[in-house]
CSV table of C-alpha atoms in Angstrom, one decimal:
chain,number,residue,atom,x,y,z
A,1,UNK,CA,29.1,-1.3,-12.6
A,2,UNK,CA,25.9,-2.9,-13.9
A,3,UNK,CA,24.5,-1.7,-17.3
A,4,UNK,CA,22.4,-2.8,-20.3
A,5,UNK,CA,22.9,-1.7,-23.7
A,6,UNK,CA,20.2,-2.2,-26.4
A,7,UNK,CA,19.9,-1.9,-30.1
A,8,UNK,CA,19.3,1.7,-31.1
A,9,UNK,CA,16.0,2.4,-33.0
A,10,UNK,CA,13.8,3.5,-34.3
A,11,UNK,CA,12.9,0.2,-35.9
A,12,UNK,CA,10.3,0.1,-38.6
A,13,UNK,CA,8.9,-3.3,-40.0
A,14,UNK,CA,6.0,-4.4,-42.1
A,15,UNK,CA,3.4,-6.6,-40.6
A,16,UNK,CA,4.3,-10.1,-40.3
A,17,UNK,CA,8.0,-9.4,-40.5
A,18,UNK,CA,10.6,-11.1,-38.0
A,19,UNK,CA,11.9,-8.9,-35.2
A,20,UNK,CA,15.0,-8.9,-33.2
A,21,UNK,CA,16.0,-6.4,-30.9
A,22,UNK,CA,19.3,-6.8,-29.4
A,23,UNK,CA,20.2,-6.4,-25.7
A,24,UNK,CA,23.6,-7.3,-23.8
A,25,UNK,CA,24.2,-6.6,-20.3
A,26,UNK,CA,27.1,-6.1,-17.7
A,27,UNK,CA,26.6,-7.2,-14.3
A,28,UNK,CA,28.7,-8.2,-11.2
A,29,UNK,CA,26.7,-11.0,-10.2
A,30,UNK,CA,23.8,-13.2,-11.6
A,31,UNK,CA,21.2,-10.7,-12.6
A,32,UNK,CA,17.5,-11.4,-13.6
A,33,UNK,CA,16.7,-10.1,-17.0
A,34,UNK,CA,13.5,-8.5,-18.3
A,35,UNK,CA,11.9,-6.9,-21.3
A,36,UNK,CA,9.3,-4.2,-20.5
A,37,UNK,CA,7.0,-2.5,-23.3
A,38,UNK,CA,5.6,0.8,-23.4
A,39,UNK,CA,2.6,1.5,-25.6
A,40,UNK,CA,2.1,5.1,-26.6
A,41,UNK,CA,0.6,7.2,-23.7
A,42,UNK,CA,1.0,4.5,-21.1
A,43,UNK,CA,3.4,3.2,-18.5
A,44,UNK,CA,5.9,0.5,-18.8
A,45,UNK,CA,4.5,-3.2,-18.7
A,46,UNK,CA,6.5,-6.2,-18.1
A,47,UNK,CA,6.6,-8.4,-21.2
A,48,UNK,CA,8.6,-11.3,-20.1
A,49,UNK,CA,11.5,-12.0,-17.8
A,50,UNK,CA,14.2,-14.9,-17.2
A,51,UNK,CA,16.0,-15.3,-13.8
A,52,UNK,CA,18.8,-17.8,-14.7
A,53,UNK,CA,21.1,-18.8,-17.5
A,54,UNK,CA,19.3,-20.6,-20.5
A,55,UNK,CA,15.9,-19.7,-19.1
A,56,UNK,CA,13.6,-18.7,-21.9
A,57,UNK,CA,11.0,-15.9,-21.1
A,58,UNK,CA,8.0,-15.8,-23.4
A,59,UNK,CA,4.7,-13.9,-23.7
A,60,UNK,CA,2.4,-12.6,-26.7
A,61,UNK,CA,4.5,-14.4,-29.2
A,62,UNK,CA,7.7,-12.7,-27.8
A,63,UNK,CA,10.7,-14.6,-26.8
A,64,UNK,CA,13.9,-14.0,-25.2
A,65,UNK,CA,16.8,-16.5,-23.8
A,66,UNK,CA,19.1,-15.7,-21.2
A,67,UNK,CA,22.5,-16.2,-22.6
A,68,UNK,CA,25.3,-16.2,-20.0
A,69,UNK,CA,28.1,-17.1,-22.3
A,70,UNK,CA,27.3,-14.0,-24.4
A,71,UNK,CA,25.8,-11.7,-21.8
A,72,UNK,CA,22.9,-11.2,-24.0
A,73,UNK,CA,18.9,-11.4,-23.8
A,74,UNK,CA,17.8,-10.6,-27.4
A,75,UNK,CA,14.0,-10.0,-27.9
A,76,UNK,CA,12.4,-11.8,-30.8
A,77,UNK,CA,9.0,-12.3,-32.4
A,78,UNK,CA,8.3,-14.3,-35.6
A,79,UNK,CA,5.5,-12.2,-36.9
A,80,UNK,CA,4.9,-8.9,-35.9
A,81,UNK,CA,1.5,-7.0,-35.7
A,82,UNK,CA,0.8,-3.3,-36.1
A,83,UNK,CA,-0.4,-3.6,-32.4
A,84,UNK,CA,3.1,-4.4,-31.4
A,85,UNK,CA,4.2,-0.7,-32.2
A,86,UNK,CA,5.6,0.4,-29.0
A,87,UNK,CA,8.9,1.1,-27.4
A,88,UNK,CA,10.6,-1.8,-25.7
A,89,UNK,CA,13.0,-1.7,-22.8
A,90,UNK,CA,15.6,-4.3,-21.8
A,91,UNK,CA,16.4,-4.3,-18.0
A,92,UNK,CA,18.4,-6.2,-15.4
A,93,UNK,CA,17.9,-6.5,-11.7
A,94,UNK,CA,20.9,-7.5,-9.8
A,95,UNK,CA,20.3,-9.1,-6.4
A,96,UNK,CA,23.9,-8.1,-5.4
A,97,UNK,CA,22.9,-4.5,-5.4
A,98,UNK,CA,19.7,-4.8,-3.6
A,99,UNK,CA,17.7,-5.5,-6.9
A,100,UNK,CA,18.1,-2.1,-8.2
A,101,UNK,CA,17.0,-2.0,-11.8
A,102,UNK,CA,19.0,-0.9,-14.7
A,103,UNK,CA,17.2,-0.1,-18.1
A,104,UNK,CA,18.5,0.2,-21.6
A,105,UNK,CA,17.6,3.4,-23.5
A,106,UNK,CA,14.7,1.9,-25.3
A,107,UNK,CA,13.9,0.7,-28.8
A,108,UNK,CA,11.1,2.4,-30.8
A,109,UNK,CA,9.2,-0.3,-33.0
A,110,UNK,CA,6.9,0.8,-35.7
A,111,UNK,CA,4.9,-1.9,-37.7
A,112,UNK,CA,3.3,-0.8,-40.7
A,113,UNK,CA,0.4,-2.6,-42.5
B,1,UNK,CA,-3.8,-2.5,-14.5
B,2,UNK,CA,-0.4,-2.9,-12.8
B,3,UNK,CA,-2.0,-2.0,-9.4
B,4,UNK,CA,0.3,1.0,-8.9
B,5,UNK,CA,-1.6,4.2,-8.5
B,6,UNK,CA,-0.1,7.6,-9.3
B,7,UNK,CA,-1.7,11.0,-8.9
B,8,UNK,CA,-2.1,13.7,-10.5
B,9,UNK,CA,-2.1,12.3,-14.1
B,10,UNK,CA,-1.4,15.6,-15.4
B,11,UNK,CA,0.1,18.7,-13.8
B,12,UNK,CA,0.9,22.0,-15.3
B,13,UNK,CA,2.9,24.6,-13.1
B,14,UNK,CA,5.2,27.5,-13.6
B,15,UNK,CA,8.9,28.0,-13.0
B,16,UNK,CA,10.0,28.3,-9.6
B,17,UNK,CA,7.0,26.6,-8.1
B,18,UNK,CA,7.0,23.4,-6.1
B,19,UNK,CA,4.8,20.1,-6.6
B,20,UNK,CA,4.3,16.9,-5.1
B,21,UNK,CA,3.7,13.6,-7.0
B,22,UNK,CA,2.0,10.7,-5.0
B,23,UNK,CA,2.1,7.1,-5.6
B,24,UNK,CA,0.4,4.1,-4.0
B,25,UNK,CA,2.4,0.7,-4.7
B,26,UNK,CA,0.7,-2.5,-5.3
B,27,UNK,CA,-0.7,-4.2,-2.3
B,28,UNK,CA,1.9,-6.0,-0.4
B,29,UNK,CA,4.8,-4.3,-2.3
B,30,UNK,CA,7.5,-2.9,0.2
B,31,UNK,CA,9.8,-1.1,-2.6
B,32,UNK,CA,9.0,2.0,-4.4
B,33,UNK,CA,11.0,3.4,-7.3
B,34,UNK,CA,10.7,6.8,-8.8
B,35,UNK,CA,11.8,7.2,-12.7
B,36,UNK,CA,11.9,10.4,-14.8
B,37,UNK,CA,11.3,9.9,-18.6
B,38,UNK,CA,12.0,12.7,-21.0
B,39,UNK,CA,12.4,12.7,-24.7
B,40,UNK,CA,16.1,13.7,-24.4
B,41,UNK,CA,17.3,11.7,-21.5
B,42,UNK,CA,15.2,8.5,-21.7
B,43,UNK,CA,14.2,6.8,-18.6
B,44,UNK,CA,16.4,7.9,-15.7
B,45,UNK,CA,16.2,6.1,-12.2
B,46,UNK,CA,15.7,8.7,-9.4
B,47,UNK,CA,15.5,6.9,-6.0
B,48,UNK,CA,14.3,3.8,-4.4
B,49,UNK,CA,12.6,3.2,-0.9
B,50,UNK,CA,12.3,-0.1,0.8
B,51,UNK,CA,9.9,-0.2,3.6
B,52,UNK,CA,10.2,3.4,4.5
B,53,UNK,CA,14.1,3.9,4.0
B,54,UNK,CA,15.9,5.0,1.3
B,55,UNK,CA,17.7,2.2,-0.5
B,56,UNK,CA,19.2,3.4,-3.7
B,57,UNK,CA,19.7,7.0,-5.2
B,58,UNK,CA,20.2,7.6,-9.0
B,59,UNK,CA,20.2,10.9,-10.8
B,60,UNK,CA,17.9,12.8,-8.3
B,61,UNK,CA,18.5,16.5,-8.3
B,62,UNK,CA,19.0,18.3,-5.1
B,63,UNK,CA,15.8,20.2,-5.8
B,64,UNK,CA,13.9,16.9,-5.6
B,65,UNK,CA,13.2,14.9,-2.6
B,66,UNK,CA,11.1,11.7,-1.8
B,67,UNK,CA,9.8,9.8,0.9
B,68,UNK,CA,8.0,6.6,1.7
B,69,UNK,CA,5.3,6.8,4.6
B,70,UNK,CA,4.4,3.9,7.0
B,71,UNK,CA,1.4,2.9,4.9
B,72,UNK,CA,4.2,2.4,2.2
B,73,UNK,CA,2.7,5.2,-0.1
B,74,UNK,CA,5.5,7.5,-1.4
B,75,UNK,CA,5.6,11.1,-2.4
B,76,UNK,CA,8.2,12.7,-4.9
B,77,UNK,CA,8.6,16.5,-4.1
B,78,UNK,CA,9.8,18.7,-6.9
B,79,UNK,CA,10.8,22.3,-6.2
B,80,UNK,CA,12.2,25.4,-7.8
B,81,UNK,CA,10.8,24.0,-11.0
B,82,UNK,CA,12.7,24.6,-14.2
B,83,UNK,CA,11.4,24.3,-17.8
B,84,UNK,CA,13.7,21.2,-18.1
B,85,UNK,CA,11.9,19.3,-15.4
B,86,UNK,CA,8.9,18.8,-17.8
B,87,UNK,CA,8.7,15.0,-18.1
B,88,UNK,CA,6.8,12.0,-17.2
B,89,UNK,CA,7.3,10.8,-13.9
B,90,UNK,CA,7.0,7.1,-13.2
B,91,UNK,CA,6.5,5.3,-9.8
B,92,UNK,CA,7.0,1.6,-9.6
B,93,UNK,CA,6.9,-1.0,-6.9
B,94,UNK,CA,7.9,-4.3,-6.1
B,95,UNK,CA,7.7,-6.8,-3.2
B,96,UNK,CA,11.3,-7.0,-2.4
B,97,UNK,CA,14.3,-4.6,-2.5
B,98,UNK,CA,16.8,-6.6,-0.4
B,99,UNK,CA,20.0,-8.5,-1.3
B,100,UNK,CA,20.2,-11.7,-2.8
B,101,UNK,CA,16.6,-12.2,-4.0
B,102,UNK,CA,16.5,-13.1,-7.7
B,103,UNK,CA,13.4,-12.6,-10.1
B,104,UNK,CA,12.3,-9.5,-8.4
B,105,UNK,CA,9.9,-7.7,-10.8
B,106,UNK,CA,8.9,-4.0,-10.6
B,107,UNK,CA,5.5,-2.8,-11.8
B,108,UNK,CA,5.0,0.6,-13.1
B,109,UNK,CA,2.1,3.2,-12.8
B,110,UNK,CA,0.9,5.3,-15.8
B,111,UNK,CA,2.8,8.0,-14.8
B,112,UNK,CA,2.4,11.7,-14.0
B,113,UNK,CA,2.8,14.2,-16.7
B,114,UNK,CA,4.5,17.3,-15.4
B,115,UNK,CA,4.7,20.5,-17.8
B,116,UNK,CA,6.6,23.4,-16.6
B,117,UNK,CA,5.8,26.7,-18.4
């Protein structure tokens, strides 16, 4: 079945450091891939998405590229800020299963000044 | 603001009781999803409705039930509550829930905090 595996946290970085959060997936079809972010005390918000191979999603300085050959969708940011401290969820939506969403376990990021 | 509205935001109730959580999806969205988020279990998919009909079922307990009404709002009913049911319950919505449609994005509400004492 479909599933998402993402890097375990927590991750602690200094401000302006480079961020990578790994995400790999298993899917029967050609899924769409997403990164959601959850700030403390809030719901999940869509951060970025990609709907086909080699697409790059980007938003707020974050990027992720849909790599079909490695079934990956790693999240990157060149220079993190304290305000990026949150939990990040990788997810997929498989149109072959009625667009049911599958979420990773979440990776907690803390950025220290 | 995602456009998904959940009520109540906070709820404290005793073991054995029953509660109802309500969700209004974004305008135009036909699909509603319910998730449970707890510290030890992470984000768990409970159930999905599409245009009034159940579309997919996840790790939903038999003590829990949900429905989606003709106006597309949804309710999650939790009964015979136990301490372990204390969690944040999210509703999410999307336009589509059907087969073969790519790029479908779901939008989350801010959640309902349930504390069972």
